[in-house]
Coordinates of C-alpha atoms in Angstrom, one line a residue:
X1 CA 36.0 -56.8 11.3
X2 CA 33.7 -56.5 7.9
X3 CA 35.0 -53.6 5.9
X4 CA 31.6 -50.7 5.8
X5 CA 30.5 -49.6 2.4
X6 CA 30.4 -45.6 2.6
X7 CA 33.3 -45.4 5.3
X8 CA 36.8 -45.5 4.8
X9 CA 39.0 -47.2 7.2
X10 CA 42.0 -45.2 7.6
X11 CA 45.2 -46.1 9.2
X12 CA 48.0 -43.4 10.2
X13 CA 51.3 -43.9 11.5
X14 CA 52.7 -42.4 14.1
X15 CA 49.3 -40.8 14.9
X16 CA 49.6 -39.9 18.6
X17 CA 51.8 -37.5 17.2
X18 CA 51.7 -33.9 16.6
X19 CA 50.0 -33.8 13.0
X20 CA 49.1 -37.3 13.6
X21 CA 46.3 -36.9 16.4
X22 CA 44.9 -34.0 14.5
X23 CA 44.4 -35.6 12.1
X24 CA 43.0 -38.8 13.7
X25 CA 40.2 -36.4 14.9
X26 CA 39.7 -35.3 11.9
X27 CA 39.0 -38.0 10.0
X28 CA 36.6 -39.3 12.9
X29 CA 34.1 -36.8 12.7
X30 CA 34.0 -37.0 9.3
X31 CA 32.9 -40.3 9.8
X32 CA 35.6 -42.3 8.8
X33 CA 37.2 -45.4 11.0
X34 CA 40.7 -44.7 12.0
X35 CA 43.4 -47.2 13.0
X36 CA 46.3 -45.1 15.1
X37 CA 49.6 -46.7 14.8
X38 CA 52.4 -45.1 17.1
X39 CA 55.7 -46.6 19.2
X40 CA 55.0 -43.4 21.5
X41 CA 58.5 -42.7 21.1
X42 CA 57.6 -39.4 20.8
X43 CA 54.1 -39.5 20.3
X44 CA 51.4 -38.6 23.4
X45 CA 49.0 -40.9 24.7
X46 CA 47.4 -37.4 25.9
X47 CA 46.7 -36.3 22.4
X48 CA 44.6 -39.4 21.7
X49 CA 42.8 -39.6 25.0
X50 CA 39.8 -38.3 24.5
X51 CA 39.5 -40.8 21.5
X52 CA 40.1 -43.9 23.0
X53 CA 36.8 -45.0 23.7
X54 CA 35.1 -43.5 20.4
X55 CA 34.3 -46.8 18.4
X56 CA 35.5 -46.3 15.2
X57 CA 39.0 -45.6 17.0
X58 CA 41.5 -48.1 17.3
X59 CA 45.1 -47.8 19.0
X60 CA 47.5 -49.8 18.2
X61 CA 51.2 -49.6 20.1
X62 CA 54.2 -50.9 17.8
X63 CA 57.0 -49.6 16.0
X64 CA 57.0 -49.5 12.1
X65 CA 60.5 -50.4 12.1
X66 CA 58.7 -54.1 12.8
X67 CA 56.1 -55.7 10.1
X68 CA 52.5 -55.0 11.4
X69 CA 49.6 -56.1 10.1
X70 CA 46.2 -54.4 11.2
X71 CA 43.9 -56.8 11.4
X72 CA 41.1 -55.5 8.7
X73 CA 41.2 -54.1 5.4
X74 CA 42.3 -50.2 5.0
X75 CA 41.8 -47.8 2.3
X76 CA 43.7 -44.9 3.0
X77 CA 47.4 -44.8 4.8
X78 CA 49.1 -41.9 6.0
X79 CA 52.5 -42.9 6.7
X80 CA 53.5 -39.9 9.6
X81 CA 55.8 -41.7 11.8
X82 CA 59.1 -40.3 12.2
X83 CA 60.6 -37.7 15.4
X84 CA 61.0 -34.3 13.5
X85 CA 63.2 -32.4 15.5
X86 CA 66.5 -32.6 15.6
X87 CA 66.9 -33.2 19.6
X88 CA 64.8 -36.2 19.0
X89 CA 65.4 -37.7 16.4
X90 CA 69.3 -37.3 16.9
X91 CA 68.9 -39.5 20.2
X92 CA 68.9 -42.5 18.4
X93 CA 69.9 -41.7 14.9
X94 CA 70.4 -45.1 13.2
X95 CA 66.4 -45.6 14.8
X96 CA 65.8 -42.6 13.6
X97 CA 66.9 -43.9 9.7
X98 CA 65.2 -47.4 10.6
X99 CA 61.6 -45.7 11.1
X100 CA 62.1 -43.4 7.6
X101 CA 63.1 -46.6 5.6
X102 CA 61.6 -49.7 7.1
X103 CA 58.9 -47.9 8.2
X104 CA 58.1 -46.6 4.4
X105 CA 58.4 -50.5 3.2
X106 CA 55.8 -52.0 5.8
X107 CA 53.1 -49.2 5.3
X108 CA 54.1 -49.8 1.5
X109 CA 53.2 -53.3 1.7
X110 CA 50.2 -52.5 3.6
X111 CA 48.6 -50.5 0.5
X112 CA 49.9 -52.9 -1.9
X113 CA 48.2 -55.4 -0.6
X114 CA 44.9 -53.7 -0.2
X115 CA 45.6 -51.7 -3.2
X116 CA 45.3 -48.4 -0.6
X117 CA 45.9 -45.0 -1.5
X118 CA 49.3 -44.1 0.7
X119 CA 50.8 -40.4 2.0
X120 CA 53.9 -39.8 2.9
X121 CA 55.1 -37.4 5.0
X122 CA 58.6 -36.1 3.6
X123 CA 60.4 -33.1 4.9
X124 CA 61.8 -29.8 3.3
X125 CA 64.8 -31.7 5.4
X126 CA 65.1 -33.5 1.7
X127 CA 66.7 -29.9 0.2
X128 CA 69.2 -29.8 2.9
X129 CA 71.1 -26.5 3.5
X130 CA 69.7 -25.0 0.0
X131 CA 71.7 -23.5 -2.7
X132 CA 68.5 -21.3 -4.1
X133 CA 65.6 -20.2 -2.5
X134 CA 62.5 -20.8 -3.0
X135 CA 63.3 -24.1 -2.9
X136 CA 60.9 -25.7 -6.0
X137 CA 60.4 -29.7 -6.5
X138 CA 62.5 -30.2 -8.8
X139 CA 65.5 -28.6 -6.9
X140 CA 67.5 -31.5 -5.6
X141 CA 69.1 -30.0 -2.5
X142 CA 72.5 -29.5 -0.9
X143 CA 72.3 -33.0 1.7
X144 CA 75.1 -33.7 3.8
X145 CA 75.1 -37.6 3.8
X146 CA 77.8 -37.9 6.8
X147 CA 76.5 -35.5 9.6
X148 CA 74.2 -35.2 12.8
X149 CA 71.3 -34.5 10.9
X150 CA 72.0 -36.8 7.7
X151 CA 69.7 -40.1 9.5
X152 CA 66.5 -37.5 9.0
X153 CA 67.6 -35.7 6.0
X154 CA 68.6 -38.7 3.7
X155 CA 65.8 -41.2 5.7
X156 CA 63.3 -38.9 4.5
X157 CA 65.1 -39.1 0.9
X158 CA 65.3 -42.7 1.0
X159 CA 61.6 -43.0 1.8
X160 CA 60.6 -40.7 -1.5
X161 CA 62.8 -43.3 -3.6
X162 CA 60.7 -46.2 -2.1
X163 CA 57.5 -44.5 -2.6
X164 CA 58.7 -44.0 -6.7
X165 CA 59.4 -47.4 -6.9
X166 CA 57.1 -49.1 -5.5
X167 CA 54.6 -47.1 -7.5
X168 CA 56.6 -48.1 -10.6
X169 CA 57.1 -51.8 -9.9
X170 CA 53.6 -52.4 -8.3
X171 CA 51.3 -49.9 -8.9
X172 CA 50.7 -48.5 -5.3
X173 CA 48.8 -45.4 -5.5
X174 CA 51.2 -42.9 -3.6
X175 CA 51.2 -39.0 -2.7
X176 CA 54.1 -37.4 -1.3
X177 CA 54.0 -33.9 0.4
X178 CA 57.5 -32.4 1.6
X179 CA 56.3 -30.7 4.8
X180 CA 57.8 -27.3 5.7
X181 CA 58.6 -26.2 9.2
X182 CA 54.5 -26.4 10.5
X183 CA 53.5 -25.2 13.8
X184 CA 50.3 -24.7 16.3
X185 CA 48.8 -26.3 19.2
X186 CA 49.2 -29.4 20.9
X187 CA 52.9 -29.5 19.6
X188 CA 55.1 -31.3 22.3
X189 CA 56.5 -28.6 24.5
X190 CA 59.6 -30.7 24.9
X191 CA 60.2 -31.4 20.8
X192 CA 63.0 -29.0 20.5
X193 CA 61.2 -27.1 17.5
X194 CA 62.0 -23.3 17.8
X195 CA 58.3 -22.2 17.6
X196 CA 58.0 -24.2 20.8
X197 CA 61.2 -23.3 22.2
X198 CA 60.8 -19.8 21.9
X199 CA 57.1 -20.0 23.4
X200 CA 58.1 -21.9 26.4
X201 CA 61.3 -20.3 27.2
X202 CA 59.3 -16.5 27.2
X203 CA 56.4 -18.4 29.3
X204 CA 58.7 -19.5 31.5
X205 CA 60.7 -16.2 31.8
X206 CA 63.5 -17.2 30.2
X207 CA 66.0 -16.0 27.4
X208 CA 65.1 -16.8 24.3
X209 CA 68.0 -19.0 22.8
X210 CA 68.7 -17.9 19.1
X211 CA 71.4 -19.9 17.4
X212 CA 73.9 -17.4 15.3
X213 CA 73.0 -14.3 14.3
X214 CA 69.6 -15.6 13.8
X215 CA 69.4 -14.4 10.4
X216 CA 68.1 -18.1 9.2
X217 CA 65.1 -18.1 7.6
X218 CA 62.2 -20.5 8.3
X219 CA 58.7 -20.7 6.5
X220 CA 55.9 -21.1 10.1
X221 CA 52.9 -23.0 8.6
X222 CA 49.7 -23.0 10.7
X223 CA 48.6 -26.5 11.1
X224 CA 45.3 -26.3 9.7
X225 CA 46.7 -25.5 6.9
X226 CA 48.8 -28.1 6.6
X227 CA 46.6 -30.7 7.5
X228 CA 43.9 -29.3 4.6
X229 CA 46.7 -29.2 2.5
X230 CA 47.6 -33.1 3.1
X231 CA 43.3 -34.5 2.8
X232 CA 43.6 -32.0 -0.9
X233 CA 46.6 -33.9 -1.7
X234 CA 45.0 -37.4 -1.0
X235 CA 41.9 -36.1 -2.3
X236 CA 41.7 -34.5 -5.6
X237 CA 43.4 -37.0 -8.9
X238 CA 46.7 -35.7 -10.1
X239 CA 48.1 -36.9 -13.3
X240 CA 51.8 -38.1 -11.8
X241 CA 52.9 -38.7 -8.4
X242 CA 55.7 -36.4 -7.6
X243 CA 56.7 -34.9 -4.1
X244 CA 54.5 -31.8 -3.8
X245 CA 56.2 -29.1 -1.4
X246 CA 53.1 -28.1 1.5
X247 CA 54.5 -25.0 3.2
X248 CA 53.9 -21.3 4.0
X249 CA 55.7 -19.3 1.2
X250 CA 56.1 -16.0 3.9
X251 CA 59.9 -16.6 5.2
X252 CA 60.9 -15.1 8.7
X253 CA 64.5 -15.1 10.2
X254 CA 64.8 -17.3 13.6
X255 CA 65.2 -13.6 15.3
X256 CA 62.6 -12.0 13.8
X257 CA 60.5 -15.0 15.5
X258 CA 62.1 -14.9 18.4
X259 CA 61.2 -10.4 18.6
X260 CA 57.2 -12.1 17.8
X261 CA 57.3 -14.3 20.2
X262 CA 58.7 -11.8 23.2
X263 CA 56.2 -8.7 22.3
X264 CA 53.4 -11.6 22.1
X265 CA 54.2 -13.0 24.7
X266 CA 54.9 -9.3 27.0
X267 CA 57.3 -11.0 29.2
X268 CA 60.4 -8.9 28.7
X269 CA 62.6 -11.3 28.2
X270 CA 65.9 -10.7 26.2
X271 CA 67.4 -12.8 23.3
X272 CA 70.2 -15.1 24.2
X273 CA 73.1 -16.1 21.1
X274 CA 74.6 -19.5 20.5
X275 CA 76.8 -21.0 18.3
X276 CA 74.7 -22.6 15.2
X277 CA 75.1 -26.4 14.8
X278 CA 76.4 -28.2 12.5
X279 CA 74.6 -28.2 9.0
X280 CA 71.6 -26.0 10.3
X281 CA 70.2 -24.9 7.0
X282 CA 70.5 -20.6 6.0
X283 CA 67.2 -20.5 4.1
X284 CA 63.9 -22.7 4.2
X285 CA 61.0 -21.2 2.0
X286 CA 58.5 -23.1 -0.2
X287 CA 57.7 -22.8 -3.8
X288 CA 54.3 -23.9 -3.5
X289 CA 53.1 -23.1 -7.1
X290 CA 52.2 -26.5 -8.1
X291 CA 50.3 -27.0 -4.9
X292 CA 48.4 -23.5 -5.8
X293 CA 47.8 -25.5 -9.3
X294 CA 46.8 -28.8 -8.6
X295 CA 45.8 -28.7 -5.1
X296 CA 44.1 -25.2 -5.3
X297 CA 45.5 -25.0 -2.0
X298 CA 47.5 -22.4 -0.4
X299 CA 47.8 -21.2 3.1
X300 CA 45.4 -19.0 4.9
X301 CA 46.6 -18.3 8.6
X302 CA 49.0 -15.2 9.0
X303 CA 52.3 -16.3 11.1
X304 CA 50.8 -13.7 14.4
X305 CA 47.7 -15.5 14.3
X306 CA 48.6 -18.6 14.5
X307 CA 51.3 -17.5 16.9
X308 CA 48.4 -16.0 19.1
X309 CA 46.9 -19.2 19.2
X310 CA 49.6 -21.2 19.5
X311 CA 50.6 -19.0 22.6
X312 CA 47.3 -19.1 24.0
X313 CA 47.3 -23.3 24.0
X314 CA 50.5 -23.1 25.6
X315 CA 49.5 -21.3 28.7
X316 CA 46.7 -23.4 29.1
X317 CA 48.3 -26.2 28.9
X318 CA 51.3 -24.9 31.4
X319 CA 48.9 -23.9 34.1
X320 CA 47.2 -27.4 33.8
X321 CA 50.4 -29.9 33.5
X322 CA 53.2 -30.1 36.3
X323 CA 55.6 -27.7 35.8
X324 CA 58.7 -30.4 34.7
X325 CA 56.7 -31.2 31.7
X326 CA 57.6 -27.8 29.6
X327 CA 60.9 -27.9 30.3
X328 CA 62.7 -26.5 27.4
X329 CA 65.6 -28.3 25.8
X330 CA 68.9 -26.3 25.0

């Protein structure tokens, strides 16, 4: 297919995904052609549906652990494919490291060789269980490299080093954003995130299960936000190419989410304790001062609002889908 002057042709990994579709659409009605890449391993065909037939849209099943070649020239990748929660990607963890690493190398030597501009989407995962908080890019976390959640944690770590060098060796234009725990509609209701959890279990009438005490924090970023915080990052020049942390800076405990979620929710259901697993990190909070700096971004949606919202979705989307579909994974 000729490459169009004016319109970029964007390709995104693992874009039947949460943040992936989302961002799919967005980059379609600003006119751009899109290219979504996705294993549906945990990705939804549902997410992209309405898209399928738009013709600057096209789909493309494979896995990123496997070269791939796209059939046309690309300007912009956004390498998003990855599971993100722990109940996923734990199922298959040595997959689960496979997609972080192999998967950074093939959409690496996809923008080399079209000299495209490449995002990829680390994790605050990279920190591990943090020693300070905020946690600030140059902190280089507390990583357990021998545990359940180590095939995420050090994938994602892994993938930053290939990013670096390939930028070094070859001259790939890369951005990095280390994504803090984001929320919001259209999230999987069976990914296992706590947001989700929480939202399902209360809709469904059940106890909310809090791990602990509960008195881990977590940093809830809306996912506009995020997503306006990722087309910035690609966007505006920056003068080196270091990880940028993309996050919401206000920093909850899991029960003080869990109290939101039950009094949003008005379902009087009580709060259930479990033992916490194994290397669940105490504190996750953002510096995001050098994305206030050289992004000029920082988030706008208040955690109840989005909540609201998120909430709202949720029941929509439980009255419409069979019941089996938000079952809620302990």
């Amino acid at each position: 297919m000729p490459h169009v002057v004016g319109k970029k042709t964007i390709l995104i990994t693992g874009g039947a995904g949460f943040l992936g579709s989302q961002l799919c659409h967005r980059k379609l009605i600003n006119g751009h052609r899109v290219v979504c890449l996705d294993n549906l391993q945990t990705g939804r065909i549902s997410n992209i549906s309405d898209l399928m037939h738009h013709p600057n849209f096209k789909f493309m099943h494979h896995d990123v652990v496997n070269a791939y070649e796209i059939g046309e020239k690309v300007d912009e990748i956004f390498n998003l494919a990855c599971p993100a929660s722990p109940p996923k990607y734990q199922i298959d963890p040595i997959h689960t490291f496979k997609t972080s690493v192999m998967g950074a190398i093939n959409a690496l030597e996809l923008a080399r060789k079209y000299d495209a501009k490449i995002f990829q989407a680390s994790t605050s995962e990279v920190y591990g269980d943090p020693e300070i908080s905020p946690q600030p890019e140059a902190y280089r976390g507390c990583v357990n490299t021998f545990g359940p959640r180590s095939c995420y944690d050090e994938g994602k770590r892994a993938a930053e080093t290939l990013f670096h060098d390939y930028h070094e060796r070859y001259g790939v234009r890369i951005r990095i954003g280390r994504i803090f725990n984001t929320y919001g509609p259209y999230m999987d209701p069976d990914d296992g995130r706590v947001v989700s959890n929480f939202i399902n279990q209360a809709l469904r009438g059940q106890n909310l299960t809090v791990y602990g005490q509960g008195q881990q924090t977590r940093s809830f970023c809306y996912v506009d936000d995020l997503l306006d915080a990722i087309e910035s990052l690609m966007r505006v020049p920056l003068d080196d190419r270091t990880p940028i942390n993309i996050g919401n800076p206000g920093e909850f405990t899991v029960l003080e989410l869990a109290q939101k979620v039950i009094a949003m929710t008005d379902t009087g259901v009580k709060i259930e304790h479990r033992d916490l697993p194994t290397d669940d990190p105490k504190q996750r909070k953002p510096d995001i001062s050098v994305a206030m700096d050289k992004l000029r971004w920082q988030p706008k949606v208040p955690l109840e609002e989005g909540l609201r919202k998120t909430i709202h979705h949720f029941k929509g989307a439980m009255a419409r889908a069979p019941l089996a579909e938000f079952a809620v994974t302990s």
